[in-house]
Amino acid sequence: MSALMTIPPALDPARHALFIDFDGTLVELVDDPQAVAIDRAALLRLAALQSELSGAFAVLSGRRIADLDRFLEPLRFAAAGVHGLERRGGPDDPIERLAGPERLDPLRRDLGRQLAGRADLRLEDKGLALVLHYRGHPELKAEAERLMAEAVHGDEGFAVMNGDHIVEVHLAGMDKGRALAAFLVADPFRGRVPVYLGDDTTDEFGFRAVKERGGIAIKVGTGLSEADYRLAGVDSVHRWLGAPGEPSAAGTGSE
């Protein structure tokens, strides 16, 4: 793994398929997950890129696709939500869910009891995943991880992921790498070189899948990563994508 800053090559819309994370990549991380916003100029650039890529553009996120739609409105796009447990193969396709939320009911009840009356730890229910937030209280990291581990109780049917001031649990068997691979077997992604941008530990699955297929893995921010390339932050992502008013990296034909 590398922590070096290596600027990624230019995006080639004729050959590449673009897969991109949302929080910490397209938008800045904030204490309230519902308070994020994307600049209109950046949103217009994403719409233009989607067209330039002949539709080979998808957002891969831990969020639900319905939330992504709300934040990126009016853009419509292929997406994998809840780390791939939700999937939309194309902008106008229905959302497919790999499982129902009821499998998480025992964890809901357990964590609900443990967190009753607490304001420093907050449980977000995504339906197909549960997220324990401790943003603003970094000293609670170990406690949050312990509470989640106790709720899961070693059940291998669940996957626990530690992210940026969160601990998340969802059904095992899916991650962003597998979600990305599923897109690549169908048009308009099939036959293209995958490019993936993400900032968190959950994006390492995507980086690994991209590198196995000869693609370009781009880590956003600091920290060790399997990605070969790096951008400093959200602003750098939008500059690299060529948001209006910024020099564009797209279209030079470089890989």
CSV table of N, CA, C and O in Angstrom, one decimal, residues 20 31 34 36 39 46 53 55 68 70 75 90 102 116 138 185 189 206 211 233 242 250 255:
chain,number,residue,atom,x,y,z
A,20,ILE,N,-17.5,6.3,-9.4
A,20,ILE,CA,-17.1,7.3,-8.4
A,20,ILE,C,-17.9,7.2,-7.1
A,20,ILE,O,-19.1,7.0,-7.1
A,31,ASP,N,-20.8,16.8,9.5
A,31,ASP,CA,-21.4,16.1,10.7
A,31,ASP,C,-22.7,15.5,10.4
A,31,ASP,O,-23.1,14.4,10.9
A,34,GLN,N,-27.2,14.4,6.1
A,34,GLN,CA,-28.3,14.9,5.2
A,34,GLN,C,-28.0,16.4,4.8
A,34,GLN,O,-28.8,17.0,4.1
A,36,VAL,N,-25.2,17.5,3.2
A,36,VAL,CA,-24.2,17.6,2.1
A,36,VAL,C,-24.8,18.3,0.9
A,36,VAL,O,-26.1,18.3,0.7
A,39,ASP,N,-21.9,21.4,-5.7
A,39,ASP,CA,-21.9,22.7,-6.5
A,39,ASP,C,-22.6,22.4,-7.8
A,39,ASP,O,-22.4,21.4,-8.4
A,46,LEU,N,-20.7,16.6,-14.3
A,46,LEU,CA,-21.0,15.2,-14.2
A,46,LEU,C,-21.9,14.8,-15.3
A,46,LEU,O,-21.8,13.7,-16.0
A,53,LEU,N,-18.9,9.9,-21.9
A,53,LEU,CA,-18.6,8.5,-21.7
A,53,LEU,C,-19.6,7.6,-22.3
A,53,LEU,O,-19.5,6.4,-22.1
A,55,GLY,N,-22.5,7.1,-21.4
A,55,GLY,CA,-23.3,6.5,-20.4
A,55,GLY,C,-22.5,5.6,-19.4
A,55,GLY,O,-23.1,5.1,-18.4
A,68,LEU,N,-28.9,9.2,-3.0
A,68,LEU,CA,-28.1,9.8,-4.1
A,68,LEU,C,-28.9,10.5,-5.1
A,68,LEU,O,-28.4,11.6,-5.6
A,70,ARG,N,-31.6,12.2,-4.7
A,70,ARG,CA,-32.0,13.5,-4.1
A,70,ARG,C,-30.9,14.5,-4.1
A,70,ARG,O,-31.1,15.6,-4.5
A,75,LEU,N,-29.7,14.9,-12.2
A,75,LEU,CA,-28.9,13.9,-12.8
A,75,LEU,C,-29.5,12.5,-12.6
A,75,LEU,O,-29.9,12.2,-11.4
A,90,GLY,N,-28.9,1.2,-15.1
A,90,GLY,CA,-28.9,2.3,-16.0
A,90,GLY,C,-29.7,3.4,-15.5
A,90,GLY,O,-30.5,3.2,-14.5
A,102,GLU,N,-35.3,-7.1,6.8
A,102,GLU,CA,-35.7,-7.8,8.0
A,102,GLU,C,-34.6,-8.6,8.6
A,102,GLU,O,-34.6,-8.9,9.8
A,116,ALA,N,-30.2,3.9,23.4
A,116,ALA,CA,-31.4,4.7,23.9
A,116,ALA,C,-30.9,5.8,24.8
A,116,ALA,O,-30.2,5.6,25.8
A,138,PRO,N,-14.5,11.5,18.4
A,138,PRO,CA,-13.5,10.4,18.0
A,138,PRO,C,-13.1,9.5,19.1
A,138,PRO,O,-12.7,8.4,18.9
A,185,VAL,N,-19.8,-6.2,-16.9
A,185,VAL,CA,-20.2,-7.3,-17.8
A,185,VAL,C,-21.3,-6.9,-18.8
A,185,VAL,O,-21.8,-7.7,-19.6
A,189,PHE,N,-20.8,-0.3,-20.1
A,189,PHE,CA,-19.5,-0.4,-19.4
A,189,PHE,C,-18.6,-1.5,-20.0
A,189,PHE,O,-17.4,-1.4,-19.9
A,206,GLY,N,-13.2,-1.5,-4.3
A,206,GLY,CA,-13.3,-1.0,-5.6
A,206,GLY,C,-11.9,-0.9,-6.3
A,206,GLY,O,-11.7,-1.2,-7.5
A,211,LYS,N,-7.8,-2.6,-10.3
A,211,LYS,CA,-6.5,-2.9,-10.6
A,211,LYS,C,-6.4,-4.3,-11.2
A,211,LYS,O,-5.5,-4.6,-12.1
A,233,GLY,N,-8.3,16.0,-2.4
A,233,GLY,CA,-9.6,16.2,-1.7
A,233,GLY,C,-10.7,16.4,-2.8
A,233,GLY,O,-10.4,16.3,-4.0
A,242,GLY,N,-12.7,18.2,-14.5
A,242,GLY,CA,-12.9,19.3,-15.4
A,242,GLY,C,-14.1,20.2,-15.2
A,242,GLY,O,-14.8,20.5,-16.2
A,250,ALA,N,-9.8,15.7,-18.8
A,250,ALA,CA,-10.4,14.7,-19.7
A,250,ALA,C,-10.1,15.0,-21.2
A,250,ALA,O,-9.9,16.1,-21.6
A,255,GLU,N,-3.7,7.2,-20.6
A,255,GLU,CA,-4.2,6.2,-19.6
A,255,GLU,C,-3.3,6.2,-18.4
A,255,GLU,O,-3.5,5.7,-17.4
